[in-house]
Coordinates of C-alpha atoms and ligand atoms in Angstrom, one line a residue:
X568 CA 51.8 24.6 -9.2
X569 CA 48.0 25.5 -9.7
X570 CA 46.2 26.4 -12.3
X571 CA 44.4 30.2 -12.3
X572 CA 42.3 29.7 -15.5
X573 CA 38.9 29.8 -13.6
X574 CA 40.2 32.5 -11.3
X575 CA 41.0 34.9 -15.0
X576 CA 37.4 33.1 -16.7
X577 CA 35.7 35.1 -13.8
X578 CA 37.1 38.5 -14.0
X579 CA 37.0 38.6 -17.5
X580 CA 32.8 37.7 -17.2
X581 CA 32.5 40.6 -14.9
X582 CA 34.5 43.2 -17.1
X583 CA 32.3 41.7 -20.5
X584 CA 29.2 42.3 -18.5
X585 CA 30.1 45.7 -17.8
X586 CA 30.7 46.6 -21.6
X587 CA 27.5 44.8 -22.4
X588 CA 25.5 47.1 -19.9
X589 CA 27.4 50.0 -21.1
X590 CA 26.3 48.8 -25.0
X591 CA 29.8 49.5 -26.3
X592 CA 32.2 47.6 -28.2
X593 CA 35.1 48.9 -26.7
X594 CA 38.4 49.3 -28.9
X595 CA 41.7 47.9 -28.0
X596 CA 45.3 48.8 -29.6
X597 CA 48.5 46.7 -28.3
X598 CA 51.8 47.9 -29.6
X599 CA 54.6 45.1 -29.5
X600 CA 58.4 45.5 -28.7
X601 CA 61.0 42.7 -28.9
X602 CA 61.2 39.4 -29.7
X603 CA 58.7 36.7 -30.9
X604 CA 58.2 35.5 -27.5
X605 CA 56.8 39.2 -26.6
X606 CA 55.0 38.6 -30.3
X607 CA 53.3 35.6 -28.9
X608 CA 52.5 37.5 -25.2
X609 CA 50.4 40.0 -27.3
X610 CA 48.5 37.3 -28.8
X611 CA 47.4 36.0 -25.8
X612 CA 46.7 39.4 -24.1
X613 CA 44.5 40.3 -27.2
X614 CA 43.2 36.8 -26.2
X615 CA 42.1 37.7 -22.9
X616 CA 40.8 41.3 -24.0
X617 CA 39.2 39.9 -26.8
X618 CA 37.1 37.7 -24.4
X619 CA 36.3 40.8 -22.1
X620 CA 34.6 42.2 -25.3
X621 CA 37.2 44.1 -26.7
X622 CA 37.9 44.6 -30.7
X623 CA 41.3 45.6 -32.1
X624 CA 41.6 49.0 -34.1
X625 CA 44.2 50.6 -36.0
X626 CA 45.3 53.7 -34.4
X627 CA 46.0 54.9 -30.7
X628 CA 43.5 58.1 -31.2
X629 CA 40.4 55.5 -31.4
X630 CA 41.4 52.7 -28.5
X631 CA 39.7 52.8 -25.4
X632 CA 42.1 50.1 -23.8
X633 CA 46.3 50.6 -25.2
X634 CA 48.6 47.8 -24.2
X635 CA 52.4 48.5 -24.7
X636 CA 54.0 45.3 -24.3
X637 CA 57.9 45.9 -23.6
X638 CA 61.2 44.7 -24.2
X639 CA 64.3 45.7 -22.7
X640 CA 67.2 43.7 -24.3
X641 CA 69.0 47.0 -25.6
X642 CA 68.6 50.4 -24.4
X643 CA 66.9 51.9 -27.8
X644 CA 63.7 49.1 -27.1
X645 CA 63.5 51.3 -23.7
X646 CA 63.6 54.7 -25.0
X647 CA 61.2 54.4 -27.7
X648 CA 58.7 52.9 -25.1
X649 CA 58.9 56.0 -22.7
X650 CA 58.9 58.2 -26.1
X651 CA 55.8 56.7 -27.2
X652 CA 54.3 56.7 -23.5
X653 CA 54.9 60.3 -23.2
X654 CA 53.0 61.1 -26.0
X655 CA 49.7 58.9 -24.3
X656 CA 49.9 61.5 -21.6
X657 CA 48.1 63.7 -24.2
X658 CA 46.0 61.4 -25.4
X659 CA 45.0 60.5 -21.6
X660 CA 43.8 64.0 -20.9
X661 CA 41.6 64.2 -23.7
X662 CA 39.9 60.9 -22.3
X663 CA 40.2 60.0 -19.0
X664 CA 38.0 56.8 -19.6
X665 CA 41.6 55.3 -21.7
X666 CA 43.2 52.7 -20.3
X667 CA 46.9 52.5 -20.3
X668 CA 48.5 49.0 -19.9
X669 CA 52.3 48.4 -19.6
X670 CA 53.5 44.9 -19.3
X671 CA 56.8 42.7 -20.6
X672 CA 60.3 42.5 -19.9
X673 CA 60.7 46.2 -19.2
X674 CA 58.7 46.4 -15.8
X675 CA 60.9 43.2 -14.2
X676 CA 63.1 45.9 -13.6
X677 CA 62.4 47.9 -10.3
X678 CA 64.5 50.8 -11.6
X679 CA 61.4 50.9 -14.4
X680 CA 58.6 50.3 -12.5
X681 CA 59.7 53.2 -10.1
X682 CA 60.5 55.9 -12.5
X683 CA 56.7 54.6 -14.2
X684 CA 55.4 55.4 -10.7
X685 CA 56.9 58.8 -10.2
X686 CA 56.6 60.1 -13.9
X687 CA 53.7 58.1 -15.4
X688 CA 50.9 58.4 -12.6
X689 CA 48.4 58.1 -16.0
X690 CA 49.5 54.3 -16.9
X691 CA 46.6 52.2 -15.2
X692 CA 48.0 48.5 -14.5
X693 CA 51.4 47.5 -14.7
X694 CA 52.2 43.0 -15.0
X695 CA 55.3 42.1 -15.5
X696 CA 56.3 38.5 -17.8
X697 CA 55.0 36.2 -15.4
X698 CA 51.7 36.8 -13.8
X699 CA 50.3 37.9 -17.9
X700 CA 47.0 35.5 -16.6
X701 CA 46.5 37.6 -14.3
X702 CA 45.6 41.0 -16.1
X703 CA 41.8 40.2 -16.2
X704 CA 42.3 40.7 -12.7
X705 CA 44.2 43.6 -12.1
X706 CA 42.1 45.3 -15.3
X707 CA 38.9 44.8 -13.4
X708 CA 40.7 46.0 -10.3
X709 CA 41.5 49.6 -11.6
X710 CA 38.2 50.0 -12.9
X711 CA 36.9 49.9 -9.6
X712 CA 39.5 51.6 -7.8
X713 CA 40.1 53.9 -10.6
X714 CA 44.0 53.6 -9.2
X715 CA 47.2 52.5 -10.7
X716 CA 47.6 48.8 -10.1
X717 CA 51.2 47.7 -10.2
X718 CA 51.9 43.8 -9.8
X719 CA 55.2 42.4 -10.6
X720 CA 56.2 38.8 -9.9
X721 CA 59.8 38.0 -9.5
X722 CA 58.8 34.2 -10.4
X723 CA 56.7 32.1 -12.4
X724 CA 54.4 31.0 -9.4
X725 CA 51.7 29.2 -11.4
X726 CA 51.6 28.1 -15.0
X727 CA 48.8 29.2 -17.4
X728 CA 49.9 28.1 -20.6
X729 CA 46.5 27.2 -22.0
X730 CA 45.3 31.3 -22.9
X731 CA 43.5 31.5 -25.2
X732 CA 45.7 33.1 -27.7
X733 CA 44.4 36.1 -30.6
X734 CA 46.3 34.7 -33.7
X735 CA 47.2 36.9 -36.0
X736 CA 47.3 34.8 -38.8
X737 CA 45.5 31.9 -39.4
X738 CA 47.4 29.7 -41.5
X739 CA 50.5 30.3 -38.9
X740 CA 51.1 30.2 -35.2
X741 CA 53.6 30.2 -32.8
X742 CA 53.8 27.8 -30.0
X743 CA 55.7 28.3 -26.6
X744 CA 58.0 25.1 -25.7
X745 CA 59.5 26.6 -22.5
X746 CA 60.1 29.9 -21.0
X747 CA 63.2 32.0 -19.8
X748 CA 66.5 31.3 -20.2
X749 CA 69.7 29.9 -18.1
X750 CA 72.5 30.9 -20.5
X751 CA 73.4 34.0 -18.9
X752 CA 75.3 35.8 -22.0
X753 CA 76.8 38.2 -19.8
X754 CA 75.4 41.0 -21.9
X755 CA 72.2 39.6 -21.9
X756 CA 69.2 40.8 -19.9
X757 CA 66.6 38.1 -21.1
X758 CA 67.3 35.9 -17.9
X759 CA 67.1 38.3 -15.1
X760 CA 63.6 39.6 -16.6
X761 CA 62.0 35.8 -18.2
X762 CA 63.4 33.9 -14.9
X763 CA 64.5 30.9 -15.2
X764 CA 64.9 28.1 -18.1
X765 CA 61.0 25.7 -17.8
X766 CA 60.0 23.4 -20.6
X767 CA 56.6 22.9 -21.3
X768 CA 55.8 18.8 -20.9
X769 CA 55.4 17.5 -24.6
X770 CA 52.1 16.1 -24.3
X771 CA 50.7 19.6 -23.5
X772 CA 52.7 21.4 -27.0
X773 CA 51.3 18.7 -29.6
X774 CA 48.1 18.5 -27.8
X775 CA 48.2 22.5 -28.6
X776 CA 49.8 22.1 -32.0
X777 CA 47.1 19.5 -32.9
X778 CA 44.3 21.7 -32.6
X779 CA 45.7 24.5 -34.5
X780 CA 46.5 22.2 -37.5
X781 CA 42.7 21.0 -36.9
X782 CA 42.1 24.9 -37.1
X783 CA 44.0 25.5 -40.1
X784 CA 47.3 26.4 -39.6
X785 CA 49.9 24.7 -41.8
X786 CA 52.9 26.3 -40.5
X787 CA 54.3 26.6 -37.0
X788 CA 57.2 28.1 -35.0
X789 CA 57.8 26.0 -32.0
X790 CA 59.3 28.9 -29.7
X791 CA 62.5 29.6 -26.5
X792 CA 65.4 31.5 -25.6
X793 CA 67.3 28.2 -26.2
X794 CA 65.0 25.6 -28.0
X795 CA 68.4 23.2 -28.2
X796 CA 68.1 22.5 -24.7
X797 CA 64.4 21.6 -24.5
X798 CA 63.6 18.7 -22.5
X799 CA 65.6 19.5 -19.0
X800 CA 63.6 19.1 -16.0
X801 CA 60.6 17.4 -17.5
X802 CA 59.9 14.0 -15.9
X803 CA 59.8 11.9 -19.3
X804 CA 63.2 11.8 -21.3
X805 CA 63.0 13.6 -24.1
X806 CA 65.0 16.3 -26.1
X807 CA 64.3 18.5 -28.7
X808 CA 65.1 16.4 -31.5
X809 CA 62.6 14.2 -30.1
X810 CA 60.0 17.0 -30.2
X811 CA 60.5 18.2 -33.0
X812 CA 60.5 14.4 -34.8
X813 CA 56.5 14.1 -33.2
X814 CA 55.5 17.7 -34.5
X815 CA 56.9 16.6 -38.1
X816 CA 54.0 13.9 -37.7
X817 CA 51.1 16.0 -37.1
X818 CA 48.6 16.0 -39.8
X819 CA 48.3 18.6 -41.9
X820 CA 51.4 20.3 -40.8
X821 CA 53.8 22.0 -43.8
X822 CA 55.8 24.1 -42.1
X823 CA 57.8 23.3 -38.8
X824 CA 60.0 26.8 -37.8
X825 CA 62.0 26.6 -34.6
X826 CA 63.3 29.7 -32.8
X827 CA 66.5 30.6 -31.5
X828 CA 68.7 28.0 -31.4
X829 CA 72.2 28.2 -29.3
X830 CA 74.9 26.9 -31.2
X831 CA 76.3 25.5 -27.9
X832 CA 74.1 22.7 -28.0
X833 CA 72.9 21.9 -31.8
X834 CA 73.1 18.0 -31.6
X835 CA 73.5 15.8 -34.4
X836 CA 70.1 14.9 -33.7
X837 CA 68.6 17.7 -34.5
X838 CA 70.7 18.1 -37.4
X839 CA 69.3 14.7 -38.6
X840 CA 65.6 15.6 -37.6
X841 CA 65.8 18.5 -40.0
X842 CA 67.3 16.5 -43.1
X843 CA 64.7 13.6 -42.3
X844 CA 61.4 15.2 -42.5
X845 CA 60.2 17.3 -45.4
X846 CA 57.9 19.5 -43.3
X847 CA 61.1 20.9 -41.1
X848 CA 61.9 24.0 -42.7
X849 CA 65.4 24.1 -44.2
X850 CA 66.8 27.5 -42.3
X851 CA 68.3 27.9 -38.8
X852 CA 68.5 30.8 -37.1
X853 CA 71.8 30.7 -35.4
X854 CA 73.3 33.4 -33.3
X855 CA 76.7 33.8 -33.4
X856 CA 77.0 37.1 -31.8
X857 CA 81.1 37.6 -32.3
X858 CA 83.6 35.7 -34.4
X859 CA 86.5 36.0 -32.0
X860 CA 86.8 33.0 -29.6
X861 CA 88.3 35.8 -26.8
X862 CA 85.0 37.5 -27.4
X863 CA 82.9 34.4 -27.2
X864 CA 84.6 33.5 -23.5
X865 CA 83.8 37.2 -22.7
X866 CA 80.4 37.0 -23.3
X867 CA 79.7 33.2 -21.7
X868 CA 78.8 32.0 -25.1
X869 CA 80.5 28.7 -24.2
X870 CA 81.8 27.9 -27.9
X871 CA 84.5 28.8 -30.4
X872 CA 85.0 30.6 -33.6
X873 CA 86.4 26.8 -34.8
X874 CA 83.4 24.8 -32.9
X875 CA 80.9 27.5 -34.8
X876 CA 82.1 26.7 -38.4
X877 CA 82.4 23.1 -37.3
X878 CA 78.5 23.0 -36.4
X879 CA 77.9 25.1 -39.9
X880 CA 80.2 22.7 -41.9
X881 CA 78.1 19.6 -40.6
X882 CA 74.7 21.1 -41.1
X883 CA 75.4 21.8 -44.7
X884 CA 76.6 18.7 -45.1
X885 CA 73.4 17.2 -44.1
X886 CA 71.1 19.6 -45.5
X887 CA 73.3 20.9 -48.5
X888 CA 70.9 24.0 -49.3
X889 CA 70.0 25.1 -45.8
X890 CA 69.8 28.7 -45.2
X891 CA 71.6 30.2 -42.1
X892 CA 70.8 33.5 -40.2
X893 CA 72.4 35.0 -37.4
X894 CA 72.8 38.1 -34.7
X895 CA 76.0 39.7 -34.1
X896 CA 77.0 42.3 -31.1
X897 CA 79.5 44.9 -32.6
X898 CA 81.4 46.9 -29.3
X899 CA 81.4 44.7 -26.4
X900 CA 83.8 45.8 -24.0
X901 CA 87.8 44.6 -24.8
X902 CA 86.7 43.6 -28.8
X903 CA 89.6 45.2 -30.8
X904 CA 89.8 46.2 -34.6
X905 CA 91.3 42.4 -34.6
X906 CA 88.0 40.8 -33.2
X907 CA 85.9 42.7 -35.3
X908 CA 88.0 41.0 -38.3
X909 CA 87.5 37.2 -36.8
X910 CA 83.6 38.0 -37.1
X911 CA 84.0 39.3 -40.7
X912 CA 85.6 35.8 -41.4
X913 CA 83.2 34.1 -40.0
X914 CA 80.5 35.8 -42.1
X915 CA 82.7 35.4 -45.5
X916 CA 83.1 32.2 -44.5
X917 CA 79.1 31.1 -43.8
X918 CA 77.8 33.1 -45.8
X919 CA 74.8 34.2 -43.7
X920 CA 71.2 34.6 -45.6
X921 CA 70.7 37.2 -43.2
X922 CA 71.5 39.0 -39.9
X923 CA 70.3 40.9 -37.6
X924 CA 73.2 43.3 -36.4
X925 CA 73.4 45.0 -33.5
X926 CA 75.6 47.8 -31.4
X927 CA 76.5 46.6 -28.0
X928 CA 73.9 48.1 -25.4
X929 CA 75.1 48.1 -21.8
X930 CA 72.3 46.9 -19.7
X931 CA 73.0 47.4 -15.6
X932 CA 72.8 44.1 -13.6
X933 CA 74.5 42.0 -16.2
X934 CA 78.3 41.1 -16.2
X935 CA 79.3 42.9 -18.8
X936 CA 78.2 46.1 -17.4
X937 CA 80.6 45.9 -15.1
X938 CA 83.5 45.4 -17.4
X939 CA 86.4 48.0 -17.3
X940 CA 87.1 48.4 -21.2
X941 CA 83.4 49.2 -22.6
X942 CA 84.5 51.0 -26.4
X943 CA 83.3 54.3 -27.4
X944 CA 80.8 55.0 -29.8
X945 CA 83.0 56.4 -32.9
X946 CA 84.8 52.4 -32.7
X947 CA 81.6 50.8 -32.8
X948 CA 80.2 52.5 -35.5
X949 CA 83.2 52.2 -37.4
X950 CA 83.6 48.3 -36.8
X951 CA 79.5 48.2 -37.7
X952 CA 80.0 49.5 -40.8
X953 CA 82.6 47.7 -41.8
X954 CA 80.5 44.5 -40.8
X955 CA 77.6 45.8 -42.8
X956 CA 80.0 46.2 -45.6
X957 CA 81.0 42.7 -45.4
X958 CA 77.4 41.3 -44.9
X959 CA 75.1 43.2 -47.0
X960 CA 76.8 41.9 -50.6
X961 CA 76.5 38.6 -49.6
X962 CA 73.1 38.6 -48.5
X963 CA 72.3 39.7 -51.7
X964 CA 74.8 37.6 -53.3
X965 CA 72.6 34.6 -51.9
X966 CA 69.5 36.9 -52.8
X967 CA 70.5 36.7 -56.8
X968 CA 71.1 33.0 -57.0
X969 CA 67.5 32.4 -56.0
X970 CA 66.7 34.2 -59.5
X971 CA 65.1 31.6 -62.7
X972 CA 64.2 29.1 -59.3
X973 CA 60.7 28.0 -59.1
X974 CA 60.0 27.3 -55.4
X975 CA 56.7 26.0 -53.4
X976 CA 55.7 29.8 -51.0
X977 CA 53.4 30.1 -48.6
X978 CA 51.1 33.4 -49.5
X979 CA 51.4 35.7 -46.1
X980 CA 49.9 39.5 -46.7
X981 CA 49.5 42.3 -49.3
X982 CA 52.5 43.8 -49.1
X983 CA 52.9 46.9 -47.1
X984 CA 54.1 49.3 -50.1
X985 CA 52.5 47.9 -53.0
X986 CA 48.4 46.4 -52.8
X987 CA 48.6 44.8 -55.6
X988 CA 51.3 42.2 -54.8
X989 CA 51.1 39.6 -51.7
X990 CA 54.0 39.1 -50.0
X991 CA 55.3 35.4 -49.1
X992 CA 58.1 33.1 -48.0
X993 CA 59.8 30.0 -49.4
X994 CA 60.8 27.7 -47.0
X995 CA 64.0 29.0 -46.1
X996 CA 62.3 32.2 -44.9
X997 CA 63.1 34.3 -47.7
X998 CA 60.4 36.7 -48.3
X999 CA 59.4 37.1 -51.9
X1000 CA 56.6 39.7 -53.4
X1001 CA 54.3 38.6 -56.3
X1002 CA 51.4 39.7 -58.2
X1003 CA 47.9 38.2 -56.8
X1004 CA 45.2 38.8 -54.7
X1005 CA 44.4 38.6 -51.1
X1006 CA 42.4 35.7 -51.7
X1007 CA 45.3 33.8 -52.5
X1008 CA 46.6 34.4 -48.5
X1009 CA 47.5 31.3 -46.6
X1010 CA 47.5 29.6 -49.4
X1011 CA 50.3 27.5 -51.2
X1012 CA 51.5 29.1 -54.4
X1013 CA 54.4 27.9 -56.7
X1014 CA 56.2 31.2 -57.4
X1015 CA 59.3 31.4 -60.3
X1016 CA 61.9 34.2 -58.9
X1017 CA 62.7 37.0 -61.5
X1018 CA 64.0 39.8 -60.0
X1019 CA 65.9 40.5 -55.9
X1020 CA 66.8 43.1 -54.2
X1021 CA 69.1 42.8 -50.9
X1022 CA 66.5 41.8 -48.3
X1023 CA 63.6 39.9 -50.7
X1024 CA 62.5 38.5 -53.5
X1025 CA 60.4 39.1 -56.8
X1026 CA 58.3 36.7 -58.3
X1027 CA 55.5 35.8 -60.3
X1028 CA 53.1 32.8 -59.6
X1029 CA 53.0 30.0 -62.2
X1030 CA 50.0 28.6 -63.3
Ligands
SAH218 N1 67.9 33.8 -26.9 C1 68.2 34.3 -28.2 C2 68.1 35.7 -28.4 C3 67.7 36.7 -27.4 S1 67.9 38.4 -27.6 C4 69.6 33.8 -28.5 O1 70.4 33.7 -27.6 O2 69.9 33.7 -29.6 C5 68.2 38.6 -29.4 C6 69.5 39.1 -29.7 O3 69.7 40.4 -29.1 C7 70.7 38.3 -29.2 O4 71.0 37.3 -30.0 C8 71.8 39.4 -29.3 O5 72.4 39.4 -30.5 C9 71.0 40.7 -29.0 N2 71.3 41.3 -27.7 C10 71.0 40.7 -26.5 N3 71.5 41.5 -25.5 C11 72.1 42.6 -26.1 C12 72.8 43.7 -25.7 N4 73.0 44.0 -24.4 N5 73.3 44.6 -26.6 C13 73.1 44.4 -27.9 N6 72.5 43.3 -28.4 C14 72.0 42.4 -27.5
SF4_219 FE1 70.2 36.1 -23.7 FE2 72.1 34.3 -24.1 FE3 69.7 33.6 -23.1 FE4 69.9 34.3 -25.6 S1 70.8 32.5 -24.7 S2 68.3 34.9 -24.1 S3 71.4 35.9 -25.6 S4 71.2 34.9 -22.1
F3S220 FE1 63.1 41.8 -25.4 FE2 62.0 40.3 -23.5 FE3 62.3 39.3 -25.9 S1 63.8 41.7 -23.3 S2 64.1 40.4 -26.7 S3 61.0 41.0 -25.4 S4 62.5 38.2 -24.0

């Protein structure tokens, strides 16, 4: 595989040249769907832009350049992006110089990128997940042709992991450690539309984690679909325990956050790396998606309800106070009232710090689509609820205990209802609001918790 980063360094000269002859600073707005790998994407499209000469700026109305990058993993991610793009139309008339850019998971899908074609003749360049270092390009391209470019890969051809990326934080980042996903959950669409599973080698991630804690950051999130099964293919031997045991090591590093790991294969290892080095934080996020082992087989999950608790039982016994979070599917096709009861056993009996819960979205090309028993909407929302129920007075359950606790939290951002209090986390990824000052962000700041509600904390900072 080649490297491109000279081929992107030279359109993105051209396209800075032109703004510099123009004597604009031109504006750029990139909305986000999805998950923290399209999180990361953006980043490193804001990158690129931000090296052609673009700045960021708040709204739509102002932007000369709007990126929507995409996720399709349930159907709702899809609508609101052909929601939102219909209301660009508008926008697009007023100014035809506007630029409309559609990337991410969405466009892998030809259905998409057809239907785009047809009813979306405004939106200017459409990349799909794997050719991203290749939009300086295919930007430059509709400027001059002033005609929709459309360029989809159906593989990752060449690798150009060193973009530069747009942080936006700079105390945190997130770090890729491999790319798509082999699981196949067979309601999942993540693997048809981020190919397949490719780990970074390890010399290239802690050369890149080294120079963002020279830069700054003390907290990372070491990124995948699956980081449990980093390591395969790579020529030198290593796993993720391993990785994760020479991050712990870099200087100036406080925070080590790892993202999503499959239950399927948490090692002992791993288990171990997290209770023997302070700077791992102590909270997994750990999907369990259904409690019902019948369920499980369904969706390919490739563990048990028993093997589940098992994994829970010997973290906890390591690490005593780790946090878990989790995702669960209510409504795949065959789960009966007495599956939906297995999952609300499993949560009573974890006692999750927090969920994300989701309604079953049947997404065509994956197994599950093709099952005969998909349940109707009135049983899903019933079963929901009745997880909600079951989930929501724990959470804050776990919430309350955290009260008269003084813990070590890592100051974030002013928090988004109320400018007078900053918003941070403790290490297990609770978020807790506190009186202070934006000067105080990125910053380490030991906070005693007074007050909770469900889904955070409230503090105040101790001299
Ligand atoms: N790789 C990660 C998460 C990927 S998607 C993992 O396996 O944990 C994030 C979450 O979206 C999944 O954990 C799952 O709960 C949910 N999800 C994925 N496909 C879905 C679908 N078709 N319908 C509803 N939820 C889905
Ligand atoms: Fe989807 Fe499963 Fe892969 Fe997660 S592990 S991205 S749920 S296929
Ligand atoms: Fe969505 Fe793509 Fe992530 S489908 S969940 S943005 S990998």
């Amino acid at each position: 595989m080649q490297k491109e980063t000279s081929l992107t360094d030279n359109y993105i000269q051209k396209i800075y040249e032109k703004w510099c002859k123009a004597g604009k600073k031109p504006k750029l707005k990139c909305v986000t769907y999805g998950c923290q790998a399209n999180v990361h994407d953006s980043e490193k499209i804001c990158g690129l832009l931000y090296k052609m000469g673009y700045e960021a700026c708040e709204s739509e109305e102002e932007a000369d350049l709007i990126v929507y990058n995409t996720c399709c993993v349930r159907e709702n991610a899809e609508n609101r992006v052909f929601g939102n793009l219909g209301q660009l139309k508008k926008l697009k008339a007023e100014n035809k110089d506007l630029k409309i850019i559609l990337c991410g998971c969405m466009v892998q899908q030809d259905a998409i990128v057809e239907k785009i074609r047809k009813s979306y003749p405004f939106v200017d360049v459409i990349f799909g997940t794997f050719n991203l270092h290749r939009f300086p390009e295919l930007l430059y391209t509709n400027i001059e042709t002033n005609s929709q470019i459309i360029d989809i890969w159906q593989d990752a051809k060449e690798i150009a992991d060193d973009l530069p990326a747009m942080r936006q934080h700079k105390f945190k980042a997130s770090v890729n450690i491999m790319h798509g996903c082999d699981n196949f959950c067979s309601y999942c669409i993540v693997p048809y539309v981020r190919g397949r599973e490719r780990s970074r080698p390890p010399e290239a991630i802690i050369k890149e984690i080294e120079a963002l804690a020279a830069d700054g950051v003390v907290e990372v999130t070491l990124l995948g679909q699956n980081v449990n099964s980093y390591g395969k293919g790579l020529e030198s031997n290593i796993n993720f325990a391993d990785l994760i045991n020479k991050v712990a090591k870099i200087t100036g590093l406080k925070r080590i956050r790892f993202l999503t790991s499959h239950p399927k294969d948490f090692s002992d290892e791993l288990i171990a790396a997290i209770k023997n080095n302070s700077n791992i934080c102590k909270s997994v996020h750990l999907p369990l998606q259904s409690g019902s082992t019948a369920v499980l087989d369904r969706m390919n999950r490739k563990y048990t309800k028993e093997s589940y608790l098992a994994l829970v039982k010997s973290l906890r016994d390591a690490v005593s106070n780790i946090a878990i979070t989790t995702d669960i599917i209510t409504g795949f096709p065959y789960e009966t009232d007495e599956d939906n009861e297995e999952t609300i056993d499993v949560l009573k009996k974890v006692r999750f710090s927090g969920a994300f819960t989701f309604i079953y979205s049947k997404r065509s090309g994956t197994p599950a689509a093709a099952m005969d028993c998909q349940i109707d909407e009135e049983t899903t929302k019933r079963r929901f609820d009745k997880i909600l129920n079951a989930l929501n007075p724990i959470i804050y359950e776990i919430s309350q205990s955290h009260i008269g606790h003084t813990y070590e939290v890592l100051a974030e951002e002013p928090s988004k209802s109320d400018d007078t209090l900053i918003t941070g986390r403790l290490d297990d990824n609770s978020l807790v609001h506190f009186k202070g000052d934006t000067s105080l962000i990125g910053q380490f700041v030991t906070v005693k918790i007074t007050d909770c509600k469900t889904f955070y904390l409230i503090g105040e900072i101790i001299e």
